[in-house]
Amino acid sequence: MNCRIAELRNKQVVCIKDGGVLGYIVDVELNTDSGALTALVIPGRARFFGLFGHEEDLVIPWRDIEVIGQETVLVATEPPVAQVRPRKRFFDF
């Protein structure tokens, strides 16, 4: 199956380990010496509606890609760990 990079953009990426949606492909990484595609890049989640930037981008190595379908890409990578932050109260300093 041949696929163009433009066709990879905006495909949904799903982790097969937990069934969670990781996001949509926005970029790829290429090895300029060999011309091989080395990774897919998924943008980090927005912080407070995007006003405070984004979390780190998720880079999925090519070896973790299992299946590239018509609308989705299945990957066997560890899902990102959500950071649990303690809730601060109004009077805590």
PDB file of C-alpha atoms in Angstrom:
ATOM      1  CA  MET A   1       0.000   0.000   0.000  1.00  0.00           C
ATOM      2  CA  ASN A   2       1.351   3.395  -0.946  1.00  0.00           C
ATOM      3  CA  CYS A   3       0.441   6.402   1.132  1.00  0.00           C
ATOM      4  CA  ARG A   4       1.405  10.038   0.794  1.00  0.00           C
ATOM      5  CA  ILE A   5       2.408  12.178   3.752  1.00  0.00           C
ATOM      6  CA  ALA A   6      -0.503  14.495   2.985  1.00  0.00           C
ATOM      7  CA  GLU A   7      -2.845  11.518   3.417  1.00  0.00           C
ATOM      8  CA  LEU A   8      -1.375  10.760   6.865  1.00  0.00           C
ATOM      9  CA  ARG A   9      -2.205  14.221   8.168  1.00  0.00           C
ATOM     10  CA  ASN A  10      -5.365  14.437  10.252  1.00  0.00           C
ATOM     11  CA  LYS A  11      -5.706  10.667  10.664  1.00  0.00           C
ATOM     12  CA  GLN A  12      -6.820   9.609  14.120  1.00  0.00           C
ATOM     13  CA  VAL A  13      -4.227   7.681  16.150  1.00  0.00           C
ATOM     14  CA  VAL A  14      -5.520   4.948  18.482  1.00  0.00           C
ATOM     15  CA  CYS A  15      -3.467   3.042  21.055  1.00  0.00           C
ATOM     16  CA  ILE A  16      -4.205  -0.687  20.863  1.00  0.00           C
ATOM     17  CA  LYS A  17      -3.035  -1.282  24.443  1.00  0.00           C
ATOM     18  CA  ASP A  18      -5.883   0.649  26.058  1.00  0.00           C
ATOM     19  CA  GLY A  19      -8.112   1.633  23.120  1.00  0.00           C
ATOM     20  CA  GLY A  20      -7.643   5.333  23.806  1.00  0.00           C
ATOM     21  CA  VAL A  21      -7.492   8.002  21.143  1.00  0.00           C
ATOM     22  CA  LEU A  22      -4.115   9.751  21.280  1.00  0.00           C
ATOM     23  CA  GLY A  23      -4.984  12.506  18.830  1.00  0.00           C
ATOM     24  CA  TYR A  24      -4.526  13.376  15.178  1.00  0.00           C
ATOM     25  CA  ILE A  25      -1.309  13.356  13.145  1.00  0.00           C
ATOM     26  CA  VAL A  26      -0.072  16.843  12.368  1.00  0.00           C
ATOM     27  CA  ASP A  27       3.533  16.188  11.366  1.00  0.00           C
ATOM     28  CA  VAL A  28       6.055  13.460  10.540  1.00  0.00           C
ATOM     29  CA  GLU A  29       9.776  13.028  11.113  1.00  0.00           C
ATOM     30  CA  LEU A  30      12.043  11.970   8.254  1.00  0.00           C
ATOM     31  CA  ASN A  31      15.608  10.706   8.152  1.00  0.00           C
ATOM     32  CA  THR A  32      17.128  12.968   5.502  1.00  0.00           C
ATOM     33  CA  ASP A  33      20.031  10.598   4.828  1.00  0.00           C
ATOM     34  CA  SER A  34      17.921   7.558   3.963  1.00  0.00           C
ATOM     35  CA  GLY A  35      14.622   9.271   3.159  1.00  0.00           C
ATOM     36  CA  ALA A  36      12.796   6.964   5.585  1.00  0.00           C
ATOM     37  CA  LEU A  37       9.872   8.074   7.712  1.00  0.00           C
ATOM     38  CA  THR A  38      10.946   7.644  11.348  1.00  0.00           C
ATOM     39  CA  ALA A  39       8.071   8.946  13.493  1.00  0.00           C
ATOM     40  CA  LEU A  40       4.597  10.463  13.630  1.00  0.00           C
ATOM     41  CA  VAL A  41       3.968  13.622  15.651  1.00  0.00           C
ATOM     42  CA  ILE A  42       0.757  14.291  17.564  1.00  0.00           C
ATOM     43  CA  PRO A  43       0.330  17.698  19.233  1.00  0.00           C
ATOM     44  CA  GLY A  44       0.070  17.937  23.010  1.00  0.00           C
ATOM     45  CA  ARG A  45      -3.211  18.807  24.671  1.00  0.00           C
ATOM     46  CA  ALA A  46      -4.072  22.464  25.127  1.00  0.00           C
ATOM     47  CA  ARG A  47      -3.788  23.998  28.577  1.00  0.00           C
ATOM     48  CA  PHE A  48      -6.742  26.122  29.634  1.00  0.00           C
ATOM     49  CA  PHE A  49      -8.285  26.517  26.185  1.00  0.00           C
ATOM     50  CA  GLY A  50      -4.866  27.072  24.609  1.00  0.00           C
ATOM     51  CA  LEU A  51      -4.219  30.314  26.466  1.00  0.00           C
ATOM     52  CA  PHE A  52      -1.329  28.791  28.427  1.00  0.00           C
ATOM     53  CA  GLY A  53       0.208  26.853  25.567  1.00  0.00           C
ATOM     54  CA  HIS A  54       0.259  23.128  24.989  1.00  0.00           C
ATOM     55  CA  GLU A  55       1.736  20.060  26.599  1.00  0.00           C
ATOM     56  CA  GLU A  56       4.691  18.332  24.942  1.00  0.00           C
ATOM     57  CA  ASP A  57       4.080  16.781  21.535  1.00  0.00           C
ATOM     58  CA  LEU A  58       3.738  13.008  21.439  1.00  0.00           C
ATOM     59  CA  VAL A  59       6.276  11.438  19.057  1.00  0.00           C
ATOM     60  CA  ILE A  60       5.447   7.875  18.013  1.00  0.00           C
ATOM     61  CA  PRO A  61       8.370   5.901  16.536  1.00  0.00           C
ATOM     62  CA  TRP A  62       7.738   4.098  13.267  1.00  0.00           C
ATOM     63  CA  ARG A  63       8.411   0.705  14.899  1.00  0.00           C
ATOM     64  CA  ASP A  64       5.331   1.186  17.138  1.00  0.00           C
ATOM     65  CA  ILE A  65       2.912   1.577  14.213  1.00  0.00           C
ATOM     66  CA  GLU A  66       0.838  -1.563  13.714  1.00  0.00           C
ATOM     67  CA  VAL A  67      -1.744  -0.685  11.032  1.00  0.00           C
ATOM     68  CA  ILE A  68      -2.419   2.343   8.848  1.00  0.00           C
ATOM     69  CA  GLY A  69      -6.078   2.321   7.829  1.00  0.00           C
ATOM     70  CA  GLN A  70      -8.330   4.595   5.810  1.00  0.00           C
ATOM     71  CA  GLU A  71      -9.172   6.887   8.745  1.00  0.00           C
ATOM     72  CA  THR A  72      -7.113   5.655  11.697  1.00  0.00           C
ATOM     73  CA  VAL A  73      -3.603   4.564  12.609  1.00  0.00           C
ATOM     74  CA  LEU A  74      -3.236   1.841  15.241  1.00  0.00           C
ATOM     75  CA  VAL A  75      -0.124   2.039  17.402  1.00  0.00           C
ATOM     76  CA  ALA A  76       1.335  -0.193  20.097  1.00  0.00           C
ATOM     77  CA  THR A  77       2.898   2.429  22.324  1.00  0.00           C
ATOM     78  CA  GLU A  78       2.539   3.193  25.981  1.00  0.00           C
ATOM     79  CA  PRO A  79      -0.278   5.698  26.485  1.00  0.00           C
ATOM     80  CA  PRO A  80       0.824   9.000  27.999  1.00  0.00           C
ATOM     81  CA  VAL A  81       0.526   9.108  31.758  1.00  0.00           C
ATOM     82  CA  ALA A  82      -1.804  11.773  33.066  1.00  0.00           C
ATOM     83  CA  GLN A  83      -0.247  13.863  35.782  1.00  0.00           C
ATOM     84  CA  VAL A  84      -2.406  14.171  38.844  1.00  0.00           C
ATOM     85  CA  ARG A  85      -1.873  17.480  40.560  1.00  0.00           C
ATOM     86  CA  PRO A  86      -3.078  18.095  44.093  1.00  0.00           C
ATOM     87  CA  ARG A  87      -5.895  20.557  44.250  1.00  0.00           C
ATOM     88  CA  LYS A  88      -4.986  23.796  45.973  1.00  0.00           C
ATOM     89  CA  ARG A  89      -7.414  25.561  48.165  1.00  0.00           C
ATOM     90  CA  PHE A  90      -7.902  29.281  48.182  1.00  0.00           C
ATOM     91  CA  PHE A  91      -5.992  29.885  51.418  1.00  0.00           C
ATOM     92  CA  ASP A  92      -3.104  27.432  50.790  1.00  0.00           C
ATOM     93  CA  PHE A  93       0.237  29.058  50.054  1.00  0.00           C
TER      94      PHE A  93
END
